[in-house]
Coordinates of C-alpha atoms and ligand atoms in Angstrom, one line a residue:
X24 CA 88.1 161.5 -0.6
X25 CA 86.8 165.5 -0.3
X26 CA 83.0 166.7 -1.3
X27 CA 81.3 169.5 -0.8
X28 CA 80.2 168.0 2.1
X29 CA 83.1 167.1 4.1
X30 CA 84.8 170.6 3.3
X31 CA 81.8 171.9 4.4
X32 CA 82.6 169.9 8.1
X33 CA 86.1 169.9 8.1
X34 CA 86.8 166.2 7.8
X35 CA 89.2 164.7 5.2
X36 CA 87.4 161.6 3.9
X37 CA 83.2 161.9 3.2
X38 CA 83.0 158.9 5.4
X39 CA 80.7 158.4 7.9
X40 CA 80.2 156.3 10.6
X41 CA 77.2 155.5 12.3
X42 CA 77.9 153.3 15.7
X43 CA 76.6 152.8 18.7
X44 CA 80.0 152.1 20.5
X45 CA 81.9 155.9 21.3
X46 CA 85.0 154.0 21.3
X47 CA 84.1 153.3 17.5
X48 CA 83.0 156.6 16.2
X49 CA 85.8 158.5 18.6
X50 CA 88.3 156.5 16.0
X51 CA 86.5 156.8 12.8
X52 CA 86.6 160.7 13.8
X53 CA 90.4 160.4 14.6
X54 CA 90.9 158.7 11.3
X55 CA 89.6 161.4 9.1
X56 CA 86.3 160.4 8.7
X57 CA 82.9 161.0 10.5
X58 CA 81.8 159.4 13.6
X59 CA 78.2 159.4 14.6
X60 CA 77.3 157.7 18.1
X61 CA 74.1 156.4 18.1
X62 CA 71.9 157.2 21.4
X63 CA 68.8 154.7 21.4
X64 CA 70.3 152.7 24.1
X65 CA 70.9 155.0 26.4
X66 CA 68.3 156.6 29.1
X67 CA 67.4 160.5 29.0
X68 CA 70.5 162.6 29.8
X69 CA 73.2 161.2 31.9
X70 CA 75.2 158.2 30.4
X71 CA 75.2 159.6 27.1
X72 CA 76.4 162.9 28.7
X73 CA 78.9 160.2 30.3
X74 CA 79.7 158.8 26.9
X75 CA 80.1 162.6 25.4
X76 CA 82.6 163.5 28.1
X77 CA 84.2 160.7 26.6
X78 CA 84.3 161.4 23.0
X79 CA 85.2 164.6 24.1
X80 CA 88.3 163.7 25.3
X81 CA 89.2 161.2 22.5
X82 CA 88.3 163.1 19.4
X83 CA 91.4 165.1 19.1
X84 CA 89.1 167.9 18.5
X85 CA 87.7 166.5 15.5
X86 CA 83.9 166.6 14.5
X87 CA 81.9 164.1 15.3
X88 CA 78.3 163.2 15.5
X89 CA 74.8 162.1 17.1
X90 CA 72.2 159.8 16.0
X91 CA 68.9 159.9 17.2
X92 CA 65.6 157.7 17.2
X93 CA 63.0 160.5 17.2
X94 CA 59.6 158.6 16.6
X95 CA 57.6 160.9 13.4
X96 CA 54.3 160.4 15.8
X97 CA 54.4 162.3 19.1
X98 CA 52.5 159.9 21.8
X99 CA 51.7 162.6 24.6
X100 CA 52.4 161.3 28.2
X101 CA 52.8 157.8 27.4
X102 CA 55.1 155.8 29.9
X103 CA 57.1 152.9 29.4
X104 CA 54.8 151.4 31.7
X105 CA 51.6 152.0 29.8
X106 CA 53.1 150.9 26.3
X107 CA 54.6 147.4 29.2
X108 CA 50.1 146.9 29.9
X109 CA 49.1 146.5 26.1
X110 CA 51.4 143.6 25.3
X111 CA 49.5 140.4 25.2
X112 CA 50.0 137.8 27.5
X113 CA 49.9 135.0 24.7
X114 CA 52.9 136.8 23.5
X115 CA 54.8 136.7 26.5
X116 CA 53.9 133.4 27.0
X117 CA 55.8 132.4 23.3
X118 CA 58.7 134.2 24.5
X119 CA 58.7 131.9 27.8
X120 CA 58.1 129.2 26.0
X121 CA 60.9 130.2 23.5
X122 CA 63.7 130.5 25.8
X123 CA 62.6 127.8 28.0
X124 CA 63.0 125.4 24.4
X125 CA 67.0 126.9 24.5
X126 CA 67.2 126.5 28.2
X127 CA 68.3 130.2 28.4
X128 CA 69.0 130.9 32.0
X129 CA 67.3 134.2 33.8
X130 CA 68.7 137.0 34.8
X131 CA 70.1 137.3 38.0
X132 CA 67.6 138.9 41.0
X133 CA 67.7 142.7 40.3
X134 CA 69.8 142.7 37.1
X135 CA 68.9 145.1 34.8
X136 CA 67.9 144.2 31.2
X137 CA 70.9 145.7 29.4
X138 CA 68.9 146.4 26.4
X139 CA 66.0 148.9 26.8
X140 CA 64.2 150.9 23.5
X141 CA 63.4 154.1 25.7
X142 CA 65.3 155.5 23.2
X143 CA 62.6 155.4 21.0
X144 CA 59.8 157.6 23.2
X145 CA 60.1 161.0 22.0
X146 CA 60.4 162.0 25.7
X147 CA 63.5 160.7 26.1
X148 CA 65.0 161.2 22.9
X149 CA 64.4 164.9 23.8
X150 CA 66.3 164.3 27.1
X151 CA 69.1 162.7 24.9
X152 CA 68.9 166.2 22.7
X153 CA 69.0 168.6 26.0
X154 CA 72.0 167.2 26.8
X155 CA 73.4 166.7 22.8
X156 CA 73.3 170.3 22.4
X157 CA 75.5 170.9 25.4
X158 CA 78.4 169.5 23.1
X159 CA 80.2 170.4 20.2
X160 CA 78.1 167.6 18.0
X161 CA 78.5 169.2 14.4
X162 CA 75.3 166.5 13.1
X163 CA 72.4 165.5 14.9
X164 CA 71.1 162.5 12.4
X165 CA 67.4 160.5 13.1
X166 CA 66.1 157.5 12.2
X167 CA 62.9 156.7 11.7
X168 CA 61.7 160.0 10.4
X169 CA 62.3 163.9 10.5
X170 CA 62.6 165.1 13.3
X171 CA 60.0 167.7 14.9
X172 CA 60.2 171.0 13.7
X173 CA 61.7 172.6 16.4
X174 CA 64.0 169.9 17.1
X175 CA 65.5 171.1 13.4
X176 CA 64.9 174.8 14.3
X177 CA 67.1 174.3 17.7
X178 CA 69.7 172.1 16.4
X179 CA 69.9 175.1 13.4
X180 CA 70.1 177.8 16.2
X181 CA 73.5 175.5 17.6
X182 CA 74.8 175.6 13.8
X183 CA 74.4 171.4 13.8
X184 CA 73.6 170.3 10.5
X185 CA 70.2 167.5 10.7
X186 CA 70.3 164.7 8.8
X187 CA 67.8 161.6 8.1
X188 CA 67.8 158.2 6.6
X189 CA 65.3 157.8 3.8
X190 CA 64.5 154.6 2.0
X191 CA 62.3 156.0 -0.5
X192 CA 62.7 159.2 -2.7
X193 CA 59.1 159.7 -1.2
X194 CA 61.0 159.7 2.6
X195 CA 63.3 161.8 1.2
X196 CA 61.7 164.3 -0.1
X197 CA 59.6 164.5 3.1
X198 CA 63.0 165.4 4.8
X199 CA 63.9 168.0 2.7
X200 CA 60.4 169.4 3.3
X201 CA 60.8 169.4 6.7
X202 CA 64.4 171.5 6.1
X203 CA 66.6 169.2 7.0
X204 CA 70.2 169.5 5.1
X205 CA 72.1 165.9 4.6
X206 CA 70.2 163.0 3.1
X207 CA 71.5 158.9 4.1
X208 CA 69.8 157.1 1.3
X209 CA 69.8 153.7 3.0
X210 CA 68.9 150.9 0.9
X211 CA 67.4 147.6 1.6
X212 CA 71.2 145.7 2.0
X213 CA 71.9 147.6 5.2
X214 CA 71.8 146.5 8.5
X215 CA 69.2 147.9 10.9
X216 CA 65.2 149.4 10.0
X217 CA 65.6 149.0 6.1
X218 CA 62.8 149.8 3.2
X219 CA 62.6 147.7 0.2
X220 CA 64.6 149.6 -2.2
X221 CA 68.3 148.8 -3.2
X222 CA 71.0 150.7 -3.0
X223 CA 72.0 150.8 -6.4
X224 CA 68.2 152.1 -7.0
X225 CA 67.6 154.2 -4.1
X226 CA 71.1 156.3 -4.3
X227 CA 70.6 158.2 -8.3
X228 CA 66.7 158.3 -7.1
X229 CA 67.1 160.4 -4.3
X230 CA 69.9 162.0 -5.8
X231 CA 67.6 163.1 -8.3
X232 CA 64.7 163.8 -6.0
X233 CA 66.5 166.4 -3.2
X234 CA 68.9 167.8 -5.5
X235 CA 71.0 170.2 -4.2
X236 CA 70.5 169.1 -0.8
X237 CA 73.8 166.4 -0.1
X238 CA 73.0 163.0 -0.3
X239 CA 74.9 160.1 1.4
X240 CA 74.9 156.7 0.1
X241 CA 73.9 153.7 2.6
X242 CA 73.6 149.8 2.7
X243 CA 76.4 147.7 1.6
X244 CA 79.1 149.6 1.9
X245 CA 82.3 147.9 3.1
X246 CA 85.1 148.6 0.7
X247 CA 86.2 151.7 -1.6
X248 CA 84.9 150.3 -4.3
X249 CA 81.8 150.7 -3.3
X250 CA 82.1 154.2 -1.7
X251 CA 83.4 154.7 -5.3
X252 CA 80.4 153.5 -6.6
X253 CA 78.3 155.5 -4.1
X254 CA 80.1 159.0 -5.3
X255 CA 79.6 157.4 -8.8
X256 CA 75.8 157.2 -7.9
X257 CA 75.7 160.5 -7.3
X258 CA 76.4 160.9 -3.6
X259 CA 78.5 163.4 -1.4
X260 CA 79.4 160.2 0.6
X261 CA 79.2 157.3 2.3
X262 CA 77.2 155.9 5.7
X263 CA 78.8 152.9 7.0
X264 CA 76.9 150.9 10.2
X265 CA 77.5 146.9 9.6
X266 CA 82.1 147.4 9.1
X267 CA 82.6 148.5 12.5
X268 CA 80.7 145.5 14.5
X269 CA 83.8 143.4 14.0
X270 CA 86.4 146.3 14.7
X271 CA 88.6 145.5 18.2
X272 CA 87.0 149.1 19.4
X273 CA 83.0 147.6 18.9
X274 CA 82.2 146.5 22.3
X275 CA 79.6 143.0 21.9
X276 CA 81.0 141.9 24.9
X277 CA 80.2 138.7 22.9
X278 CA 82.9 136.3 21.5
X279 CA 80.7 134.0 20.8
X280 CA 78.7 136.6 18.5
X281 CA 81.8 138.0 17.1
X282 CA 82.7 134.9 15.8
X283 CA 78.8 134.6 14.1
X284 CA 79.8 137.8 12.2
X285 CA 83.0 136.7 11.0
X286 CA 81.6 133.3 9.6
X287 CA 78.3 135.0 8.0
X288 CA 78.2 135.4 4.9
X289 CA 75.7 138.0 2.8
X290 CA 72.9 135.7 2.4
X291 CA 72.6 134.7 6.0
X292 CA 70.9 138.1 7.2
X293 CA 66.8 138.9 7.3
X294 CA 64.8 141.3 7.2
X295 CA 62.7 140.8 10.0
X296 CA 60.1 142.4 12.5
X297 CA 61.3 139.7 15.6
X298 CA 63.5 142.5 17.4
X299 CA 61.8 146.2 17.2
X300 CA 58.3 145.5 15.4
X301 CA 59.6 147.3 12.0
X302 CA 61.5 145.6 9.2
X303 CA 65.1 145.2 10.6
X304 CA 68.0 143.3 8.9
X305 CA 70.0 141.6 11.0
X306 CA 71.5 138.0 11.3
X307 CA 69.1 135.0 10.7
X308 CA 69.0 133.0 13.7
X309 CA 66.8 130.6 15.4
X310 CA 65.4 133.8 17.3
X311 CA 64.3 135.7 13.8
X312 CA 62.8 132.3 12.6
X313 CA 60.3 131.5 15.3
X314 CA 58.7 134.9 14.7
X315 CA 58.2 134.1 11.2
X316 CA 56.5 130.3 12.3
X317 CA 52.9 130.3 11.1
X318 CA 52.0 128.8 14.0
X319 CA 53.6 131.5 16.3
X320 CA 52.0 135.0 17.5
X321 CA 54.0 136.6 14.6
X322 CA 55.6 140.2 16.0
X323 CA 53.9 143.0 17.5
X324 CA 54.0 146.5 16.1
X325 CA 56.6 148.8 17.4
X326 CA 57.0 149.9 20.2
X327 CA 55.5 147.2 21.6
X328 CA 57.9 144.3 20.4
X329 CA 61.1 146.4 21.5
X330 CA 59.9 146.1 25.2
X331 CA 58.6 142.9 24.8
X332 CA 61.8 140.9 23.9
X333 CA 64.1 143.4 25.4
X334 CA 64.6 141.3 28.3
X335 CA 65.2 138.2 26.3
X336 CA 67.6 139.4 24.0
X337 CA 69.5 140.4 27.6
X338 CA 69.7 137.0 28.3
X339 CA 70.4 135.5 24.9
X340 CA 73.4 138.1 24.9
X341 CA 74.9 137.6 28.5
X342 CA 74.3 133.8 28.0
X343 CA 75.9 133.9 24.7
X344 CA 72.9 131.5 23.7
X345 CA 74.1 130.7 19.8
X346 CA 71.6 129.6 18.2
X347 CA 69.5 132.2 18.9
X348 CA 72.5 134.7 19.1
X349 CA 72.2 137.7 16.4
X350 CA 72.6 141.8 16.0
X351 CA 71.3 143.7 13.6
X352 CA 73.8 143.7 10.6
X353 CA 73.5 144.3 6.7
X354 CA 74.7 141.9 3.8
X355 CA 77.7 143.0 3.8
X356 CA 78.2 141.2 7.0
X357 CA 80.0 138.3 4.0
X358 CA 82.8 140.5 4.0
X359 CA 83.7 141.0 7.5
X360 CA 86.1 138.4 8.2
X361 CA 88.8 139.7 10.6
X362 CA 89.0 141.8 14.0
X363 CA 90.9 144.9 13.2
X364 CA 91.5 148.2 14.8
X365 CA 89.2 150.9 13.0
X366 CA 92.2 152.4 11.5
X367 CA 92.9 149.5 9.5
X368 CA 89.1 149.4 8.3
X369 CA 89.2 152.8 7.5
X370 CA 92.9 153.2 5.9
X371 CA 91.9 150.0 3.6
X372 CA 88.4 151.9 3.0
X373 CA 90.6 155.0 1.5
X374 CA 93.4 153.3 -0.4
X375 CA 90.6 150.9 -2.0
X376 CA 88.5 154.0 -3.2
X377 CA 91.8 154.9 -5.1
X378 CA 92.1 152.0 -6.8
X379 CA 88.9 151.8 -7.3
X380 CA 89.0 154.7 -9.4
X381 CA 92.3 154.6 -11.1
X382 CA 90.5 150.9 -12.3
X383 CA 87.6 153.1 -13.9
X384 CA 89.9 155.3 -15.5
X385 CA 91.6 151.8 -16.9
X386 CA 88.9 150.5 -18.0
X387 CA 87.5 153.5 -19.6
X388 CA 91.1 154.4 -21.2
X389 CA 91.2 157.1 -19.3
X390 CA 94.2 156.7 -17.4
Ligands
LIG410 C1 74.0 147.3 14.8 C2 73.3 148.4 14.1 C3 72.5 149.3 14.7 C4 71.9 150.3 14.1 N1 71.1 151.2 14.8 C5 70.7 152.3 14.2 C6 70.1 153.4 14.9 O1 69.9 153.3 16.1 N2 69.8 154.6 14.3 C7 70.0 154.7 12.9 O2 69.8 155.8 12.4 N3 70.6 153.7 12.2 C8 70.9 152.6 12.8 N4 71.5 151.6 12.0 C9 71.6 151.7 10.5 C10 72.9 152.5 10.2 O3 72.8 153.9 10.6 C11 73.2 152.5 8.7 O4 72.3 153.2 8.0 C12 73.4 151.1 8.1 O5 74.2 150.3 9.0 C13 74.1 151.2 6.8 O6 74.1 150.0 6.1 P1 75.3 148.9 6.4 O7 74.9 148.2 7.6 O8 75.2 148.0 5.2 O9 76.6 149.6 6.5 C14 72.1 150.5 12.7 C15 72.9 149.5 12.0 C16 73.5 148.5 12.7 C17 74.4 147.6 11.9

């Protein structure tokens, strides 16, 4: 499965994974495709260099990737601290009272929320970027936005190509305005922050809109049929984030959420604001729900939201709390029904894009 664009970084299928596992992407690199770690859980600097140490060392010397969360607005010196002081108490209260409905125990004294957005202060995604650039990463992607200027200019200067999701030709174009030179048109199926538009809208309109620039198709992707339908679209590829959740590399440290994923099926995710304070699919739970009760607070914008439930989502996850148990996770979520190694996922990925088109050339009595 070659383009342009995976000739142009040396991988042999123009798949790409985004994950925030490294045991994940290190194997979607090893099996010819494209792994991109995600960095908005970790601090400024040391565990992800940790983490890149470790891809490092399990690549096999094949490229791999970094992902991001570089918020568009630059907030000067605001701390975690000072974004903590504007959260209203009525909403703290409804998470208390939330959790206290599931009986969800606390923490233990001096345990550490596990789950922290600092990732998504520009201060410490700049950290995460001093440290990137010390590596071999051949893509540095963002979410939420182009990056700065001379985050594009630097990551130029280390020959890493920059990349950005778009959910709107509009978005898109604003990336290829801002230089950047891959394109994830990420439509409204996928897991994670989502726009409106569906794939099978969004993919031809960007296409169209930042032609030459490489575009890769996003949201919905879980078989080669539908990375066939992505090239088929237009795209130099595919961007895969919900198919490696259930893979024995992800590490949920959940079984009890593994086993959600595997019975889901594509109508039980939502869009919802309950976990970040954007639009973010993920599974529907008891969780999503309350923030969408009418007689709730409703959510708070980002970033205020992310550090808000941060600590409860801890406890839902160490507790294994099922009802109100979720990740974020796209539609496609229906057709994740075993735990495989990534190999597996991936090999079934390629061999299913062949069919996939040999059944085109069928039907079109082409073959
Ligand atoms: C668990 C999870 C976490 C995600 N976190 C991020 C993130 O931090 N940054 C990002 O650019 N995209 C993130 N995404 C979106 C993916 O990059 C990707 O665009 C999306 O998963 C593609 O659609 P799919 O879920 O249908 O495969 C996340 C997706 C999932 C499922």
């Amino acid at each position: 499965m070659q383009t342009e664009l995976s000739t142009r970084l040396g991988i042999e299928h123009a798949v790409f994974g985004f994950t925030p596992f490294p045991a994940v992407a290190a194997a979607i690199s090893r099996a010819g495709g494209f792994g991109v770690l995600g960095a908005v859980r970790y601090g400024a600097g040391e565990e992800l260099a940790r983490d890149l140490d470790w891809m490092e060392a399990h690549t096999d010397g094949k490229p791999y990737g970094l992902d991001v969360v570089m918020p568009a607005k630059k907030v000067e010196g605001v701390t975690e601290a000072d974004i903590e002081a504007m959260i209203p108490e009525g909403h703290r209260a409804f998470v208390r009272d939330t959790l206290a409905k599931h009986g969800v125990p606390e923490l233990a004294e001096g345990e550490a929320s596990g789950w922290r957005i600092t990732g998504w202060l520009e201060q410490v995604a700049r950290g995460q970027l001093d440290v990137a650039f010390d590596y071999p990463v051949k893509l540095l992607a963002s979410a939420l936005g182009s990056p700065p200027a001379d985050v594009v200019a630097r990551a130029h200067d280390h020959g890493i190509l920059v990349a950005a999701l778009a959910g709107s030709a509009r978005h898109a174009l604003h990336h290829r305005d801002a230089g950047l030179d891959v394109i994830v048109a990420q439509g409204y199926e996928a897991g994670g922050h989502t726009g409106e538009i569906a794939s099978m809208v969004l993919t031809p309109e960007v296409v169209r809109a930042v032609d030459p620039l490489p575009v890769l198709a996003a949201g919905g992707i879980g078989s080669g049929e539908q990375i066939a339908a992505g090239l088929a679209l237009g795209a130099q590829g595919v961007w895969i984030g919900s198919l490696w959740l259930t893979t024995e590399e992800a590490e949920l440290h959940s079984a009890a959420l593994t086993r959600k994923l595997l019975a889901a099926g594509s109508g039980d995710t939502v869009r919802s604001r309950a976990l970040t304070g954007k639009p973010a699919r993920q599974l529907r739970t008891e969780w999503t729900d309350a923030w969408e009760d009418p007689d709730g607070p409703g959510p708070l914008p980002m970033p205020l939201q992310g550090l808000l439930v941060a600590e409860a989502v801890s406890r839902i996850q160490k507790y294994e709390v099922e009802p109100l148990l979720g990740t974020p996770v796209g539609q496609i979520v229906g057709r994740m029904d075993s735990v495989r190694p990534v190999r597996a996922v991936f090999d079934e990925l390629t061999r299913g894009f062949e069919r996939a088109i040999d059944r085109v050339n069928r039907i079109a009595g082409r073959a």
